[in-house]
PDB file of C-alpha atoms in Angstrom:
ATOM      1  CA  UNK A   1      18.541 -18.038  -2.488  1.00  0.00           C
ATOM      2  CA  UNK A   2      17.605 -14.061  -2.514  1.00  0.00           C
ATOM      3  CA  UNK A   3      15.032 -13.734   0.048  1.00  0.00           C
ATOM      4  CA  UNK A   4      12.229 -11.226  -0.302  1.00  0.00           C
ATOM      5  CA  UNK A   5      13.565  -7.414   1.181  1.00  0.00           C
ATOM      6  CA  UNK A   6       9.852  -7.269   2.963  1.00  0.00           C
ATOM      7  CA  UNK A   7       9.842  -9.944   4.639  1.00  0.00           C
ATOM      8  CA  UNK A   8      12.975  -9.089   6.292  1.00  0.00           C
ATOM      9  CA  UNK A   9      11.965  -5.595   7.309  1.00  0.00           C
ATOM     10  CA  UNK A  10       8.862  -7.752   8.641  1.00  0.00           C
ATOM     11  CA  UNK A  11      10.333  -8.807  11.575  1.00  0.00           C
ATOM     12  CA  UNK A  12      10.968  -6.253  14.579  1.00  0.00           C
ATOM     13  CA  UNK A  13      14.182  -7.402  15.635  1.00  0.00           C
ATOM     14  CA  UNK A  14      15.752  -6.889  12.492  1.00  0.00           C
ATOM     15  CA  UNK A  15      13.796  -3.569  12.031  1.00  0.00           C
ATOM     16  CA  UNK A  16      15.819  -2.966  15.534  1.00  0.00           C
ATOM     17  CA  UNK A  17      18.942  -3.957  14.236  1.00  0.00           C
ATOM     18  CA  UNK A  18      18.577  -1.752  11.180  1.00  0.00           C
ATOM     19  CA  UNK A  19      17.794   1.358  12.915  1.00  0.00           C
ATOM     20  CA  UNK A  20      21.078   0.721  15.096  1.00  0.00           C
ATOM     21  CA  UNK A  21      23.297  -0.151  12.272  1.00  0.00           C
ATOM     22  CA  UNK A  22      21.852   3.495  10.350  1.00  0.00           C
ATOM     23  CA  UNK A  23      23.585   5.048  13.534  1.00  0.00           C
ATOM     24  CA  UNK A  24      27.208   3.176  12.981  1.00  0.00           C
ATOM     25  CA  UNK A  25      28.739  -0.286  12.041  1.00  0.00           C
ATOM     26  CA  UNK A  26      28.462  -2.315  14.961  1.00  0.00           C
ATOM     27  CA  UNK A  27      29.586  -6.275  15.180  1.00  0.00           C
ATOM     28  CA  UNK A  28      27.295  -8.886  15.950  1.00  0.00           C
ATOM     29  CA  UNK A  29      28.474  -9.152  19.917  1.00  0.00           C
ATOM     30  CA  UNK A  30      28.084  -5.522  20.115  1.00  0.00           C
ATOM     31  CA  UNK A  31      24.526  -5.900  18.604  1.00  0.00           C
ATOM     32  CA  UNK A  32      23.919  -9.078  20.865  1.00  0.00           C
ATOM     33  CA  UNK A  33      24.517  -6.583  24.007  1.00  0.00           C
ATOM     34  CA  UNK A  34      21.716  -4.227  22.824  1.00  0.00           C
ATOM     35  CA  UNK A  35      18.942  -6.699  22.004  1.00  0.00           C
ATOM     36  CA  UNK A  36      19.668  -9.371  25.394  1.00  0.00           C
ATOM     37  CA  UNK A  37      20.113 -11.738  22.838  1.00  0.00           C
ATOM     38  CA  UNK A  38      22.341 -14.495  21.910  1.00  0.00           C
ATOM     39  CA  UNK A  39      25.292 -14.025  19.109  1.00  0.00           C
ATOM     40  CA  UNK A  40      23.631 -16.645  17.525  1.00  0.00           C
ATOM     41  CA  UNK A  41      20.410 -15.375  17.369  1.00  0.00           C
ATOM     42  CA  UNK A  42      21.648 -11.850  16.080  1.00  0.00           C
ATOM     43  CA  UNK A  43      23.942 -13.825  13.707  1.00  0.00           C
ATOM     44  CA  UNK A  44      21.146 -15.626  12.275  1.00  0.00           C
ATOM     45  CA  UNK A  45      19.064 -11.981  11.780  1.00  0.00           C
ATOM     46  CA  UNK A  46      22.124 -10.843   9.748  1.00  0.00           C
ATOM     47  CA  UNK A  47      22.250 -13.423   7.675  1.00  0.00           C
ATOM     48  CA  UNK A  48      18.855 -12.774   6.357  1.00  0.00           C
ATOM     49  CA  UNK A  49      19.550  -9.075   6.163  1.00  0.00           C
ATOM     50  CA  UNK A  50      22.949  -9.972   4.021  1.00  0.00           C
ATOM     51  CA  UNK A  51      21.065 -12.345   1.802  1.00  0.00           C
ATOM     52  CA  UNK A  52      18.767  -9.263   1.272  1.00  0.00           C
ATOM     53  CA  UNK A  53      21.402  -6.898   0.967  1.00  0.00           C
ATOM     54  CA  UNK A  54      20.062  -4.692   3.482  1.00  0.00           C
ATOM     55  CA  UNK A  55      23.581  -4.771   5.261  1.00  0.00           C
ATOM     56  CA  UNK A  56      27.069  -5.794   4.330  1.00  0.00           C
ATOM     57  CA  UNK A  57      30.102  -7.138   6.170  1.00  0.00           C
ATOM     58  CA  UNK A  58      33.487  -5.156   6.309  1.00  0.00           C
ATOM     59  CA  UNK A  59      36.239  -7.196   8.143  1.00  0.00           C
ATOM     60  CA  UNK A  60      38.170  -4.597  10.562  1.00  0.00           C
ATOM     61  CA  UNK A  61      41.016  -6.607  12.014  1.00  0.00           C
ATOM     62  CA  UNK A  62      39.640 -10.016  13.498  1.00  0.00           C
ATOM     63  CA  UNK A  63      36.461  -7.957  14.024  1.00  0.00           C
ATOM     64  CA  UNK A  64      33.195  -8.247  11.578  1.00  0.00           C
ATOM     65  CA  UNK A  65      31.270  -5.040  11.469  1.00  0.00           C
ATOM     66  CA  UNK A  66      28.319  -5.419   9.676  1.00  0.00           C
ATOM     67  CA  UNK A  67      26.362  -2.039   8.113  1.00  0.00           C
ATOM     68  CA  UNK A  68      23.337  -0.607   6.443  1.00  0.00           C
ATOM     69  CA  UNK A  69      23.443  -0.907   2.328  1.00  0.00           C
ATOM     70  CA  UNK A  70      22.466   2.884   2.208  1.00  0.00           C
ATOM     71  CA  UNK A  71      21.090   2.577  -0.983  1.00  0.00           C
ATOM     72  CA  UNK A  72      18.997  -0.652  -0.748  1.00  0.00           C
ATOM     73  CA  UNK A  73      17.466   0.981   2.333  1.00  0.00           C
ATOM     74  CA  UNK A  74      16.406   4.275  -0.045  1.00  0.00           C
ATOM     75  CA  UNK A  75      14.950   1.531  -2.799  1.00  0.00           C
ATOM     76  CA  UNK A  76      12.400   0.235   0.181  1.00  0.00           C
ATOM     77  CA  UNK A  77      11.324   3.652   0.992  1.00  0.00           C
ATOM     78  CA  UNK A  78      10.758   4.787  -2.366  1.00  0.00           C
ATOM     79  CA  UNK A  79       8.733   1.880  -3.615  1.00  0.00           C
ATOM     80  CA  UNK A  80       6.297   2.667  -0.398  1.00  0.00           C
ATOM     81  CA  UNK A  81       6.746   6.334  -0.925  1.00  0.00           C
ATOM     82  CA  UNK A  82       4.863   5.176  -4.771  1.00  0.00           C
ATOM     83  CA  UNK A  83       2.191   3.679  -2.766  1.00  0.00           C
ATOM     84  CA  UNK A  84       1.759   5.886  -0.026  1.00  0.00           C
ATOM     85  CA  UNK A  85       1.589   8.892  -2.512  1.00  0.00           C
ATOM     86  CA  UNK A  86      -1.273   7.092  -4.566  1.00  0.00           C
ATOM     87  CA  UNK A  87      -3.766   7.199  -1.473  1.00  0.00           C
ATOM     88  CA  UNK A  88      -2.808  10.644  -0.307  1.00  0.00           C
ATOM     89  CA  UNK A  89      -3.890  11.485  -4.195  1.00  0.00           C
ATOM     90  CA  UNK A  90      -6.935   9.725  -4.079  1.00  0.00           C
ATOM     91  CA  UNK A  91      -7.908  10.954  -0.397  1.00  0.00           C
ATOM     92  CA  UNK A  92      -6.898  14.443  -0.721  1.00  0.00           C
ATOM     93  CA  UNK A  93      -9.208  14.283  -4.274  1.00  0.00           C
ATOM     94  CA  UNK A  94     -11.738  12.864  -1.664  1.00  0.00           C
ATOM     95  CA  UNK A  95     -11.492  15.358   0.750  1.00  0.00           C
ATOM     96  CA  UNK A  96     -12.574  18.111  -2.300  1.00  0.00           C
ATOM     97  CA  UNK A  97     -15.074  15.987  -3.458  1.00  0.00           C
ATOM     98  CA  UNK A  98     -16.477  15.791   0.477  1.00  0.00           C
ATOM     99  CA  UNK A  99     -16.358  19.510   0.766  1.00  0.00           C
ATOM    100  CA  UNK A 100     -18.260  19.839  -2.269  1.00  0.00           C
ATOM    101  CA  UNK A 101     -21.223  17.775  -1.508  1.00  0.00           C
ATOM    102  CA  UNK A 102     -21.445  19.306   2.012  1.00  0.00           C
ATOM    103  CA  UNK A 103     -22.012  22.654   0.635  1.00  0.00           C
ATOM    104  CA  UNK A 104     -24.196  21.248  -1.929  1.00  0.00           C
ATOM    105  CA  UNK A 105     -26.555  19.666   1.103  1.00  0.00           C
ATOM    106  CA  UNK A 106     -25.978  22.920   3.144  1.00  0.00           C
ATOM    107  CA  UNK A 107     -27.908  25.160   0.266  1.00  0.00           C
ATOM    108  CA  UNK A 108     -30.570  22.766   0.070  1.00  0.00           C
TER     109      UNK A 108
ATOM    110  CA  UNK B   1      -5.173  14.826   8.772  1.00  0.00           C
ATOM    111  CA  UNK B   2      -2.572  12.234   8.735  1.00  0.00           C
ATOM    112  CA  UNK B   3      -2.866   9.171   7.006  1.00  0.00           C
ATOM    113  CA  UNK B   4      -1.323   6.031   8.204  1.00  0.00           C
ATOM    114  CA  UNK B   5      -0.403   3.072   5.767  1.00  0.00           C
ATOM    115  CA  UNK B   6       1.018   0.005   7.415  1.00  0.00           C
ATOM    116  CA  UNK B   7       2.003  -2.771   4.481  1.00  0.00           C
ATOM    117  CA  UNK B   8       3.029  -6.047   6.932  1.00  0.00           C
ATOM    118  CA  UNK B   9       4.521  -8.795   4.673  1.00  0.00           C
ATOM    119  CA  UNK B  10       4.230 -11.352   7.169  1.00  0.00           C
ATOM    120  CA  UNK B  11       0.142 -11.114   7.382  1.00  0.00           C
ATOM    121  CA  UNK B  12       0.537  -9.784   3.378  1.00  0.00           C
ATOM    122  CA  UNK B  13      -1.807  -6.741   4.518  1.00  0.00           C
ATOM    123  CA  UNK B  14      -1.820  -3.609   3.813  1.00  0.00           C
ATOM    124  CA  UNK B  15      -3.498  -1.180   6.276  1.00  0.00           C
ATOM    125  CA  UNK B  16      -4.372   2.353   5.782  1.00  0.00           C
ATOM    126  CA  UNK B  17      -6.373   4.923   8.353  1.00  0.00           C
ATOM    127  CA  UNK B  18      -7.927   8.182   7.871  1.00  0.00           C
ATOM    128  CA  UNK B  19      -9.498  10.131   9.154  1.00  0.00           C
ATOM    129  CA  UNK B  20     -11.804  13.229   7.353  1.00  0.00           C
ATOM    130  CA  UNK B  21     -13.605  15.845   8.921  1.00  0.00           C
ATOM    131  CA  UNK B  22     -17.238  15.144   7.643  1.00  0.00           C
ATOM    132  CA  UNK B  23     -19.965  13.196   9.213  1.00  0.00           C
ATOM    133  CA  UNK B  24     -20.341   9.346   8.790  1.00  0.00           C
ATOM    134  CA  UNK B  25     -23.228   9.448   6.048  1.00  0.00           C
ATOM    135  CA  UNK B  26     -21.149  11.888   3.529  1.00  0.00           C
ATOM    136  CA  UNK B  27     -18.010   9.530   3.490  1.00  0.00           C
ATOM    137  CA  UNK B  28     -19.896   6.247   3.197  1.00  0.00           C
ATOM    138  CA  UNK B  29     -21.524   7.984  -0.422  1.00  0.00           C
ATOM    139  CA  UNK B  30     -18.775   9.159  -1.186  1.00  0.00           C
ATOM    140  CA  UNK B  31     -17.087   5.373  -0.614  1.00  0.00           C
ATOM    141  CA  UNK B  32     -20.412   3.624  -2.043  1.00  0.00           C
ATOM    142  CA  UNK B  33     -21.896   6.014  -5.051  1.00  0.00           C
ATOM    143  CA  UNK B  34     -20.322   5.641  -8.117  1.00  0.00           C
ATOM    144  CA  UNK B  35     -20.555   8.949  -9.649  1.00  0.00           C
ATOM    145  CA  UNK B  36     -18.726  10.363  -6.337  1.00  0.00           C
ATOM    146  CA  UNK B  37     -16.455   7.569  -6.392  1.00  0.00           C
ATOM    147  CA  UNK B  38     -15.539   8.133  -9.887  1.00  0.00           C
ATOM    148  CA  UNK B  39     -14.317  11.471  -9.096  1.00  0.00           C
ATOM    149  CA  UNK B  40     -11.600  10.643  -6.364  1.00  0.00           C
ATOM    150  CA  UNK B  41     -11.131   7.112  -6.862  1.00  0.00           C
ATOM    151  CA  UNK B  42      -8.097   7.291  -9.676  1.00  0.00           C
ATOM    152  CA  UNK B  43      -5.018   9.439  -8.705  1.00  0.00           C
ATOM    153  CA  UNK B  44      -4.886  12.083 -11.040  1.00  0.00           C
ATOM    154  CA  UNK B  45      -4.146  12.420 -13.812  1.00  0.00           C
ATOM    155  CA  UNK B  46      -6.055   9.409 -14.049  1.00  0.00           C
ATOM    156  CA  UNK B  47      -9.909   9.180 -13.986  1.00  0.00           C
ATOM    157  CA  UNK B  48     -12.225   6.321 -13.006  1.00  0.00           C
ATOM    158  CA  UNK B  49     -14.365   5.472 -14.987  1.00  0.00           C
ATOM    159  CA  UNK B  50     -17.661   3.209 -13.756  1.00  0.00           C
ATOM    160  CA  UNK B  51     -19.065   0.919 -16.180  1.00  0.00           C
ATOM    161  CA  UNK B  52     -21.488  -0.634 -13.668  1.00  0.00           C
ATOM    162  CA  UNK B  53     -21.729  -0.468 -10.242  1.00  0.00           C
ATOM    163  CA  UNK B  54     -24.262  -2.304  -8.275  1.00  0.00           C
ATOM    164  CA  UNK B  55     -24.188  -1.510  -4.462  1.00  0.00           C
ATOM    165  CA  UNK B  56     -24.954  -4.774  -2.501  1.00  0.00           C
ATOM    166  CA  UNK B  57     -23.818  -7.903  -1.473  1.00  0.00           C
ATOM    167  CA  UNK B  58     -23.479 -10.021  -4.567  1.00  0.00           C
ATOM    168  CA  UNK B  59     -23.609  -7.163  -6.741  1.00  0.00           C
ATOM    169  CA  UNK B  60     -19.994  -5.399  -8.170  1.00  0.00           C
ATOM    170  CA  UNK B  61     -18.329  -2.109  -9.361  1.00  0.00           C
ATOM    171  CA  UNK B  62     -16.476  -2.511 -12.867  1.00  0.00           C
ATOM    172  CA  UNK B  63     -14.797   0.243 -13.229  1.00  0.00           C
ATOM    173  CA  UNK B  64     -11.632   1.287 -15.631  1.00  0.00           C
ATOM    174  CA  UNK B  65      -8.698   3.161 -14.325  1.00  0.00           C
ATOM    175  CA  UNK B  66      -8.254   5.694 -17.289  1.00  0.00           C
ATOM    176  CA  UNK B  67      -4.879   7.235 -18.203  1.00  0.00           C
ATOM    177  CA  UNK B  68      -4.274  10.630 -19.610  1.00  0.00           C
ATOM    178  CA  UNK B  69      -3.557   8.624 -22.992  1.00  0.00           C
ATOM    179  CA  UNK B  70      -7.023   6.570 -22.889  1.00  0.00           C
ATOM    180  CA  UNK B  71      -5.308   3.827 -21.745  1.00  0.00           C
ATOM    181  CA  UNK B  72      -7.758   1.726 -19.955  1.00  0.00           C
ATOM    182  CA  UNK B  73      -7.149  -0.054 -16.990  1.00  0.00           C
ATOM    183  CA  UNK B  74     -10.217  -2.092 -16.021  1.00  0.00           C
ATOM    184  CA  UNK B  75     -10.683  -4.186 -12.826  1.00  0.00           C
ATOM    185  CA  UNK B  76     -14.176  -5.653 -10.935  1.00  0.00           C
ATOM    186  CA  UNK B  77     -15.373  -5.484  -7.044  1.00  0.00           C
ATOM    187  CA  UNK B  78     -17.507  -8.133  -5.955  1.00  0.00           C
ATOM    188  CA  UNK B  79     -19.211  -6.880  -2.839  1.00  0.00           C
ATOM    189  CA  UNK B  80     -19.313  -9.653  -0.647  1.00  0.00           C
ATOM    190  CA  UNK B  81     -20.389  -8.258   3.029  1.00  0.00           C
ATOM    191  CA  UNK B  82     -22.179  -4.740   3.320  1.00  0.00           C
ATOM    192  CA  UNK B  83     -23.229  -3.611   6.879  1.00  0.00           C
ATOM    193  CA  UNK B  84     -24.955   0.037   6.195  1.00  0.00           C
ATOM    194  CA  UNK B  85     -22.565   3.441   7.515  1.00  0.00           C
ATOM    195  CA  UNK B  86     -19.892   0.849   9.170  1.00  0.00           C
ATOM    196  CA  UNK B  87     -18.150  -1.966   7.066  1.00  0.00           C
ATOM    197  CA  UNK B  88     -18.266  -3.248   3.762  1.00  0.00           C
ATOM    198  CA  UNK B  89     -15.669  -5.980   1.955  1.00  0.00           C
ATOM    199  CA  UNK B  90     -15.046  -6.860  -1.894  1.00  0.00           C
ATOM    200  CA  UNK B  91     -12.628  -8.928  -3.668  1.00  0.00           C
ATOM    201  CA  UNK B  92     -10.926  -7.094  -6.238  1.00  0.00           C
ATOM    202  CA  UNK B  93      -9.386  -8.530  -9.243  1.00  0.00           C
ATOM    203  CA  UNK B  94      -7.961  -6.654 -12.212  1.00  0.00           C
ATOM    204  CA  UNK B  95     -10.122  -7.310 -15.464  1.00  0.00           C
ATOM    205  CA  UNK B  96      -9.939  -7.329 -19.164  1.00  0.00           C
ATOM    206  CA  UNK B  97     -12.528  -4.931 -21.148  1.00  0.00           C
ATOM    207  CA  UNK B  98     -14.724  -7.709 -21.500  1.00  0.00           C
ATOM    208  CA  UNK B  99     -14.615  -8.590 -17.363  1.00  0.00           C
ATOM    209  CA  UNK B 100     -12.769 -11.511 -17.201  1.00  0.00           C
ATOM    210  CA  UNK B 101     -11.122 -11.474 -13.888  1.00  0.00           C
ATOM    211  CA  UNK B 102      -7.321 -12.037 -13.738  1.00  0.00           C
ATOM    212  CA  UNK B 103      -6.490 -14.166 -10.586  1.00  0.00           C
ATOM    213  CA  UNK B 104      -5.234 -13.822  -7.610  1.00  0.00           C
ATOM    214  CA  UNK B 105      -7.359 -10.475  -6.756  1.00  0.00           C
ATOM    215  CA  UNK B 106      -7.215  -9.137  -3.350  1.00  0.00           C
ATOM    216  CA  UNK B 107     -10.105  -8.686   0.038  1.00  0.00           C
ATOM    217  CA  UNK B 108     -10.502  -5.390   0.953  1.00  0.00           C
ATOM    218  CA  UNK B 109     -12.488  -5.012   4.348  1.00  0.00           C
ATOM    219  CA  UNK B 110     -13.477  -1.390   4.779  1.00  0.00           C
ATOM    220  CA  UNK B 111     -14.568  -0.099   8.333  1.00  0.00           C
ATOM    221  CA  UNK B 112     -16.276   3.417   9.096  1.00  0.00           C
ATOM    222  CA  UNK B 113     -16.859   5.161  12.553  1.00  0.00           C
ATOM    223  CA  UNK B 114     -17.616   8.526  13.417  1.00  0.00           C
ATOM    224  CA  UNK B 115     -16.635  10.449  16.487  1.00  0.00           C
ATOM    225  CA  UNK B 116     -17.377  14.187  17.431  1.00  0.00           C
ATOM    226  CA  UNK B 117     -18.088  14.913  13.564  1.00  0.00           C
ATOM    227  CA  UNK B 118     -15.227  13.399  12.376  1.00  0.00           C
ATOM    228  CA  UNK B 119     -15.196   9.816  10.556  1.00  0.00           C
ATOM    229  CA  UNK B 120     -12.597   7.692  10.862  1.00  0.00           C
ATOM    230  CA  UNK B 121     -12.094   5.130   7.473  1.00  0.00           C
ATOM    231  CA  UNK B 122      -9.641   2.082   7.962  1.00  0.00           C
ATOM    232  CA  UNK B 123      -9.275  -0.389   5.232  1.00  0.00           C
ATOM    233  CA  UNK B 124      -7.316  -3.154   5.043  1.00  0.00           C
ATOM    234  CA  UNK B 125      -5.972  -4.970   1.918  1.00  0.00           C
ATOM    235  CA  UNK B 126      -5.095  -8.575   1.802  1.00  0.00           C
ATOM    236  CA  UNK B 127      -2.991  -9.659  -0.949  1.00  0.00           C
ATOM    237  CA  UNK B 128      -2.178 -13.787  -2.092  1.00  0.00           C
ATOM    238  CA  UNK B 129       0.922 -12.437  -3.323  1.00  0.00           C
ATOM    239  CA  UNK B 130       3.572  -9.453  -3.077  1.00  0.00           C
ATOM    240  CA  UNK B 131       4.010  -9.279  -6.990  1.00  0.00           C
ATOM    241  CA  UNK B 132       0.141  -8.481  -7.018  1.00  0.00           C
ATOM    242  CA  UNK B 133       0.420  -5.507  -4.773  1.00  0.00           C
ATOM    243  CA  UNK B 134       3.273  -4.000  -6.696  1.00  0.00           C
ATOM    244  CA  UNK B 135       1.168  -4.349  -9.645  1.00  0.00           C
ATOM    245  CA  UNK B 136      -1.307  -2.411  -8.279  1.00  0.00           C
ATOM    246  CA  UNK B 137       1.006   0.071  -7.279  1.00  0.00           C
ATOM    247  CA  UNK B 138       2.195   0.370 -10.564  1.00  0.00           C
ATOM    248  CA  UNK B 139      -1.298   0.326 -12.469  1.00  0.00           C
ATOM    249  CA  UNK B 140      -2.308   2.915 -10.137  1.00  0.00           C
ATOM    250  CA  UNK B 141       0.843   4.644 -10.278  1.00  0.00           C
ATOM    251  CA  UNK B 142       0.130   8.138 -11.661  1.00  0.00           C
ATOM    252  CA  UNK B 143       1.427   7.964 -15.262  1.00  0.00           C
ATOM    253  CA  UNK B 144       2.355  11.643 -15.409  1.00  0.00           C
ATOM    254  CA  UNK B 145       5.893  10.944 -14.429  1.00  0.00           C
ATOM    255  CA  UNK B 146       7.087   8.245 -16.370  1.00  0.00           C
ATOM    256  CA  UNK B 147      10.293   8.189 -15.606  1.00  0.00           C
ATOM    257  CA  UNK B 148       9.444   7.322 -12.313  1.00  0.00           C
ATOM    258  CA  UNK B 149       7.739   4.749 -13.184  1.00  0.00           C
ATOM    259  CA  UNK B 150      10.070   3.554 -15.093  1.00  0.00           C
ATOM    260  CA  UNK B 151      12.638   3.579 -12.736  1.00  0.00           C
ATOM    261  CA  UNK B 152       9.719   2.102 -10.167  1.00  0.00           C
ATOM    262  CA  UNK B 153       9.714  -1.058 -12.810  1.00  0.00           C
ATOM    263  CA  UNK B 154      13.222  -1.588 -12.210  1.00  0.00           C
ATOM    264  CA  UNK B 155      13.338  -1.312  -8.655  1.00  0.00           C
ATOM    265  CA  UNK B 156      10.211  -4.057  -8.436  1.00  0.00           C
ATOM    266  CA  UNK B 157      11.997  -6.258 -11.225  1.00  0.00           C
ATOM    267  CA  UNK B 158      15.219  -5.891  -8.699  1.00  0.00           C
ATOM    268  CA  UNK B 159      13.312  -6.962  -5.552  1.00  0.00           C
ATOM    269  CA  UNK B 160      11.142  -9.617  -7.235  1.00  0.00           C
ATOM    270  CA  UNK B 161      15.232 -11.677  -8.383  1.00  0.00           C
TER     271      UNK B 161
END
């Protein structure tokens, strides 16, 4: 099953373990440590940022290091960049239209 | 001024805050009248167009979002709570020409408060369903680059698998 890529970025703890894993590929104990969670519960976090493809696995010995997809991450920020960049339009076209009809009641 | 645009999944919200440097009464016409709405409502190059807008609870805006190609894009407002200079909420649903809704639409719950001169607008957008909101996105999507928006098609056709 895919799962959906904002429902992952929902939830803070795996907003957490993003922004740790954008510093360097860390393994799930290692990630454990930093959130004063359980392996399990980190595990189970990973597995829904896999499924989104958010992060990927490399195997490094006996060690799994998990780390960000790069690109995937870039895909989320440009779809809200879209969005975001419609309402600064629209507000900075407000802002004009504001500064117009002040002056417009100020010669009255 | 910075604006602030919060989308949470979870509550399917999106929220956005700004602020503008102009009393309370001049951004609430500017939110409310449809000849001042019409001219920074659509992203340009886009224009809005209002067909008929009729400012109280009960009443709706039907409006078209008008590409640079006269490509209309038409969608109704239902006003369904107005409290005068502070909130007001309608449920928006794209439209054909003829105003025939298409469902699931979306709340929007608009508050205003001013402080020291400046007024502070927060709205907040519920959506039934993600697909809906990246619709929007698109249809409001400024068609001047197309190529962006046709690579924004793909990327929504990749996240929606």
């Amino acid at each position: 099953m895919r799962r959906d890529v904002f429902q992952a970025i929902a939830d803070p703890t795996r907003r957490g373990i993003i922004a740790l894993l954008a510093l360097q590929a860390m393994t799930p104990n290692a990630l454990a440590e930093h959130f004063h969670t359980t392996r399990q519960a980190v595990s189970k976090h990973l597995r829904i940022l896999t499924e989104c493809e958010l992060v990927k696995q490399e195997h490094q010995g006996r060690e799994i290091y998990y780390q960000l997809e790069i690109e995937k991450m870039k895909e989320i920020d440009k779809w809200l960049e879209q969005y975001r960049k419609i309402w600064e339009t629209r507000f900075t076209q407000l802002d004009d239209v504001l500064a117009t009809i002040k002056k417009q009641k100020d010669e009255k | 001024m910075q604006m602030d645009l919060i989308v949470d999944k979870q509550t399917k919200t999106v929220s956005i805050t700004k602020e503008f440097e102009y009393n309370l009464s001049l951004v609430w016409d500017a939110f409310t009248k449809p000849e001042l709405l019409d001219q920074w409502w659509a992203p340009k190059p886009w224009t809005s167009r209002t067909k008929v807008m009729d400012f109280k609870v009960g009443g709706r805006r039907f409006y078209a979002m008008v590409s640079p190609e006269g490509n209309e894009r038409w969608a109704v407002q239902k006003y369904t709570s107005i409290t005068p200079k502070t909130n007001f909420k309608f449920f928006n649903a794209f439209a054909d020409k003829d105003e025939n809704p298409e469902l699931p639409g979306s709340d929007w719950d608009l508050n205003f408060s001013e402080q020291d001169g400046t007024t502070r607008v927060s709205i907040s957008i519920y959506n039934e369903s993600l697909e809906r909101l990246e619709r929007m996105i698109e249809l409001g999507f400024v068609e001047g680059a197309k190529a962006q928006l046709k690579n924004l098609e793909e990327l929504l056709a990749k996240l929606l698998q």
